[in-house]
Short mmCIF file of C-alpha atoms in Angstrom, two decimals:
data_model
loop_
_atom_site.label_atom_id
_atom_site.label_comp_id
_atom_site.label_asym_id
_atom_site.label_seq_id
_atom_site.Cartn_x
_atom_site.Cartn_y
_atom_site.Cartn_z
CA UNK S 1 127.10 130.36 114.22
CA UNK S 2 125.38 127.03 113.58
CA UNK S 3 122.37 128.02 115.66
CA UNK S 4 122.13 131.30 113.75
CA UNK S 5 122.11 129.42 110.44
CA UNK S 6 119.38 127.09 111.71
CA UNK S 7 117.28 130.05 112.81
CA UNK S 8 117.77 131.71 109.43
CA UNK S 9 116.75 128.51 107.64
CA UNK S 10 113.58 128.32 109.74
CA UNK S 11 112.74 131.88 108.76
CA UNK S 12 113.38 131.34 105.06
CA UNK S 13 111.93 127.83 104.76
CA UNK S 14 108.74 127.91 106.79
CA UNK S 15 107.10 124.51 107.10
CA UNK S 16 103.58 124.62 105.66
CA UNK S 17 101.07 121.98 104.66
CA UNK S 18 101.53 121.02 101.01
CA UNK S 19 97.76 120.82 100.55
CA UNK S 20 96.34 123.86 102.34
CA UNK S 21 99.43 125.86 103.44
CA UNK S 22 98.58 125.57 107.15
CA UNK S 23 101.73 126.36 109.17
CA UNK S 24 103.92 123.92 111.10
CA UNK S 25 102.98 120.75 109.22
CA UNK S 26 104.17 119.18 105.98
CA UNK S 27 100.60 117.81 105.88
CA UNK S 28 98.17 119.18 108.45
CA UNK S 29 95.83 116.89 110.46
CA UNK S 30 92.82 117.94 108.37
CA UNK S 31 94.52 117.08 105.06
CA UNK S 32 96.08 113.94 106.52
CA UNK S 33 92.60 112.71 107.46
CA UNK S 34 91.93 112.11 103.75
CA UNK S 35 94.42 109.23 104.00
CA UNK S 36 93.20 107.86 107.34
CA UNK S 37 90.38 105.92 105.75
CA UNK S 38 89.41 102.30 105.29
CA UNK S 39 90.62 100.46 102.20
CA UNK S 40 88.13 100.70 99.35
CA UNK S 41 87.42 98.14 96.63
CA UNK S 42 86.10 98.47 93.10
CA UNK S 43 86.42 96.57 89.83
CA UNK S 44 87.81 97.33 86.40
CA UNK S 45 86.98 94.88 83.60
CA UNK S 46 86.43 92.21 86.24
CA UNK S 47 89.76 92.84 87.99
CA UNK S 48 89.57 93.98 91.63
CA UNK S 49 91.05 97.37 92.50
CA UNK S 50 92.01 98.21 96.07
CA UNK S 51 92.83 101.77 97.09
CA UNK S 52 93.00 103.89 100.23
CA UNK S 53 91.80 107.37 99.32
CA UNK S 54 89.60 109.20 96.84
CA UNK S 55 91.33 111.53 94.40
CA UNK S 56 90.66 115.08 95.60
CA UNK S 57 92.58 118.35 95.66
CA UNK S 58 94.00 117.33 99.05
CA UNK S 59 95.27 113.95 97.92
CA UNK S 60 96.39 115.36 94.56
CA UNK S 61 98.87 117.61 96.37
CA UNK S 62 100.53 114.58 97.93
CA UNK S 63 100.74 112.77 94.59
CA UNK S 64 102.27 115.85 92.96
CA UNK S 65 104.80 116.37 95.76
CA UNK S 66 105.93 112.75 95.52
CA UNK S 67 106.10 112.71 91.73
CA UNK S 68 107.55 116.09 90.89
CA UNK S 69 109.38 117.19 94.05
CA UNK S 70 110.64 113.83 95.34
CA UNK S 71 109.09 114.70 98.71
CA UNK S 72 110.04 111.73 100.90
CA UNK S 73 107.19 112.32 103.35
CA UNK S 74 104.73 112.17 100.46
CA UNK S 75 106.40 109.06 99.00
CA UNK S 76 106.22 107.32 102.37
CA UNK S 77 102.54 108.22 102.72
CA UNK S 78 101.72 106.84 99.26
CA UNK S 79 103.74 103.69 99.99
CA UNK S 80 101.87 103.22 103.25
CA UNK S 81 98.50 103.62 101.51
CA UNK S 82 99.47 101.08 98.85
CA UNK S 83 100.88 98.56 101.33
CA UNK S 84 97.76 98.82 103.51
CA UNK S 85 95.62 98.10 100.45
CA UNK S 86 97.79 95.11 99.55
CA UNK S 87 97.60 93.76 103.11
CA UNK S 88 93.80 94.12 103.06
CA UNK S 89 93.53 92.32 99.71
CA UNK S 90 95.84 89.51 100.83
CA UNK S 91 93.52 88.81 103.75
CA UNK S 92 90.40 89.03 101.57
CA UNK S 93 91.84 86.88 98.76
CA UNK S 94 93.42 84.46 101.26
CA UNK S 95 96.88 84.67 99.76
CA UNK S 96 99.62 82.99 101.79
CA UNK S 97 102.60 82.82 99.41
CA UNK S 98 105.12 85.46 98.35
CA UNK S 99 103.66 88.14 96.09
CA UNK S 100 105.18 90.00 93.14
CA UNK S 101 104.81 93.73 92.61
CA UNK S 102 104.59 94.93 89.00
CA UNK S 103 104.31 98.66 88.29
CA UNK S 104 102.68 100.70 85.55
CA UNK S 105 105.77 102.18 83.83
CA UNK S 106 106.59 105.86 83.95
CA UNK S 107 106.98 107.61 80.60
CA UNK S 108 110.65 107.85 79.53
CA UNK S 109 110.20 111.59 79.02
CA UNK S 110 108.96 111.97 82.61
CA UNK S 111 111.90 109.96 83.93
CA UNK S 112 114.35 112.19 82.04
CA UNK S 113 112.61 115.37 83.19
CA UNK S 114 112.56 114.32 86.84
CA UNK S 115 115.99 112.73 86.77
CA UNK S 116 114.58 109.61 88.44
CA UNK S 117 111.89 106.94 88.06
CA UNK S 118 109.15 107.92 90.52
CA UNK S 119 107.17 104.66 90.31
CA UNK S 120 110.33 102.59 90.80
CA UNK S 121 111.18 104.56 93.97
CA UNK S 122 107.60 104.21 95.21
CA UNK S 123 107.62 100.43 94.63
CA UNK S 124 110.82 100.07 96.65
CA UNK S 125 109.22 101.96 99.54
CA UNK S 126 106.13 99.74 99.27
CA UNK S 127 108.31 96.64 99.36
CA UNK S 128 110.03 97.84 102.55
CA UNK S 129 106.69 98.70 104.13
CA UNK S 130 105.34 95.24 103.34
CA UNK S 131 108.42 93.64 104.89
CA UNK S 132 107.64 95.49 108.13
CA UNK S 133 104.19 93.89 107.94
CA UNK S 134 105.84 90.46 107.49
CA UNK S 135 104.55 90.23 103.91
CA UNK S 136 107.05 88.73 101.48
CA UNK S 137 107.09 90.73 98.27
CA UNK S 138 109.33 90.72 95.23
CA UNK S 139 109.52 93.74 92.93
CA UNK S 140 109.59 92.93 89.21
CA UNK S 141 109.56 96.04 86.95
CA UNK S 142 108.80 94.06 83.80
CA UNK S 143 106.35 96.41 82.09
CA UNK S 144 107.74 98.98 79.64
CA UNK S 145 106.38 101.46 77.13
CA UNK S 146 107.09 100.32 73.59
CA UNK S 147 105.65 103.53 72.10
CA UNK S 148 105.45 107.09 73.37
CA UNK S 149 102.25 108.13 75.10
CA UNK S 150 101.19 111.74 74.87
CA UNK S 151 100.20 113.63 78.00
CA UNK S 152 96.75 112.42 79.15
CA UNK S 153 95.77 115.17 81.56
CA UNK S 154 93.39 116.83 79.08
CA UNK S 155 92.10 113.66 77.40
CA UNK S 156 88.68 112.08 77.82
CA UNK S 157 88.25 108.50 79.00
CA UNK S 158 87.89 107.18 75.46
CA UNK S 159 90.87 109.22 74.26
CA UNK S 160 92.98 107.81 77.08
CA UNK S 161 92.00 104.30 76.05
CA UNK S 162 93.13 104.97 72.48
CA UNK S 163 96.27 106.74 73.71
CA UNK S 164 97.45 103.79 75.83
CA UNK S 165 96.17 100.92 73.65
CA UNK S 166 98.98 98.53 72.75
CA UNK S 167 101.63 100.77 74.31
CA UNK S 168 102.88 98.48 77.11
CA UNK S 169 104.95 95.34 76.69
CA UNK S 170 106.50 92.80 79.06
CA UNK S 171 110.28 92.67 78.74
CA UNK S 172 111.44 89.72 80.79
CA UNK S 173 112.32 86.09 80.22
CA UNK S 174 111.24 85.28 83.76
CA UNK S 175 107.54 84.88 84.51
CA UNK S 176 106.75 86.18 88.03
CA UNK S 177 105.96 83.46 90.51
CA UNK S 178 103.11 83.63 93.00
CA UNK S 179 100.36 86.22 93.07
CA UNK S 180 101.02 89.34 91.00
CA UNK S 181 99.89 92.82 92.02
CA UNK S 182 99.73 95.58 89.42
CA UNK S 183 100.53 98.93 91.06
CA UNK S 184 100.20 102.60 90.19
CA UNK S 185 100.13 105.69 92.40
CA UNK S 186 96.85 106.99 90.96
CA UNK S 187 93.91 105.73 88.90
CA UNK S 188 91.70 108.30 87.17
CA UNK S 189 90.01 106.65 84.18
CA UNK S 190 91.73 103.28 84.53
CA UNK S 191 93.15 103.33 80.99
CA UNK S 192 96.76 102.67 82.05
CA UNK S 193 95.70 99.87 84.39
CA UNK S 194 93.66 98.21 81.67
CA UNK S 195 96.60 98.40 79.28
CA UNK S 196 98.88 96.94 81.95
CA UNK S 197 96.47 94.06 82.52
CA UNK S 198 96.31 93.46 78.75
CA UNK S 199 100.10 93.41 78.35
CA UNK S 200 100.56 91.03 81.28
CA UNK S 201 97.78 88.77 80.05
CA UNK S 202 99.42 88.65 76.62
CA UNK S 203 102.57 87.41 78.37
CA UNK S 204 100.49 84.73 80.16
CA UNK S 205 100.70 86.56 83.49
CA UNK S 206 97.53 86.72 85.59
CA UNK S 207 97.19 89.37 88.27
CA UNK S 208 95.63 88.95 91.70
CA UNK S 209 94.54 92.59 91.92
CA UNK S 210 95.21 96.17 90.90
CA UNK S 211 96.44 98.46 93.66
CA UNK S 212 96.73 102.23 93.87
CA UNK S 213 97.14 104.88 96.55
CA UNK S 214 94.06 106.80 95.48
CA UNK S 215 91.46 106.74 92.73
CA UNK S 216 88.69 108.85 91.31
CA UNK S 217 85.54 107.98 93.24
CA UNK S 218 83.68 106.95 90.10
CA UNK S 219 86.30 105.46 87.82
CA UNK S 220 84.90 106.14 84.40
CA UNK S 221 86.05 102.94 82.70
CA UNK S 222 84.56 100.73 85.37
CA UNK S 223 81.19 99.35 84.26
#
């Protein structure tokens, strides 16, 4: 009976690549290759950004699966990309002490809709991945939205800047110790990252670098 149920499940729920629908893989070798790249570096308002992959239709499918479907394979892949970028930056910046991970906050409406905090889950996976690399990391979710931010998917770069300006605030009596990394799963224009840097700076917190899983090749707010 059990074997019959398993066979029926395999017929009903066929495993296909989430990016291109190729059979037998959750992410086929071709689509996975978009993540098997060297860590890239760019700058945003003088702050270094490290990321693993360019934002394309292939990588977008992984972001979407992690965010909206709580796909654990996708979450683990994003966490791996972020932790690899952190490890690369630690070597480049010659950091030897414990680091602190601070995340760009999810919108409260998104958290309610999903029934979970995606970026919080992702940060916990990153922290575990870093531990396996013998990198000591503390997670401090100290950034919050003090005002609602409307959906940015259809906004221009300048509109995103205006939409996020002054919206984040640090809510913590404890200032993170050691080198601080500001993390998000995706950077498109960089508006949220810039606002995160501003809010942390206002609280006298200096970041070592911005980290993301993937970013638009030419980040429009980067000079």
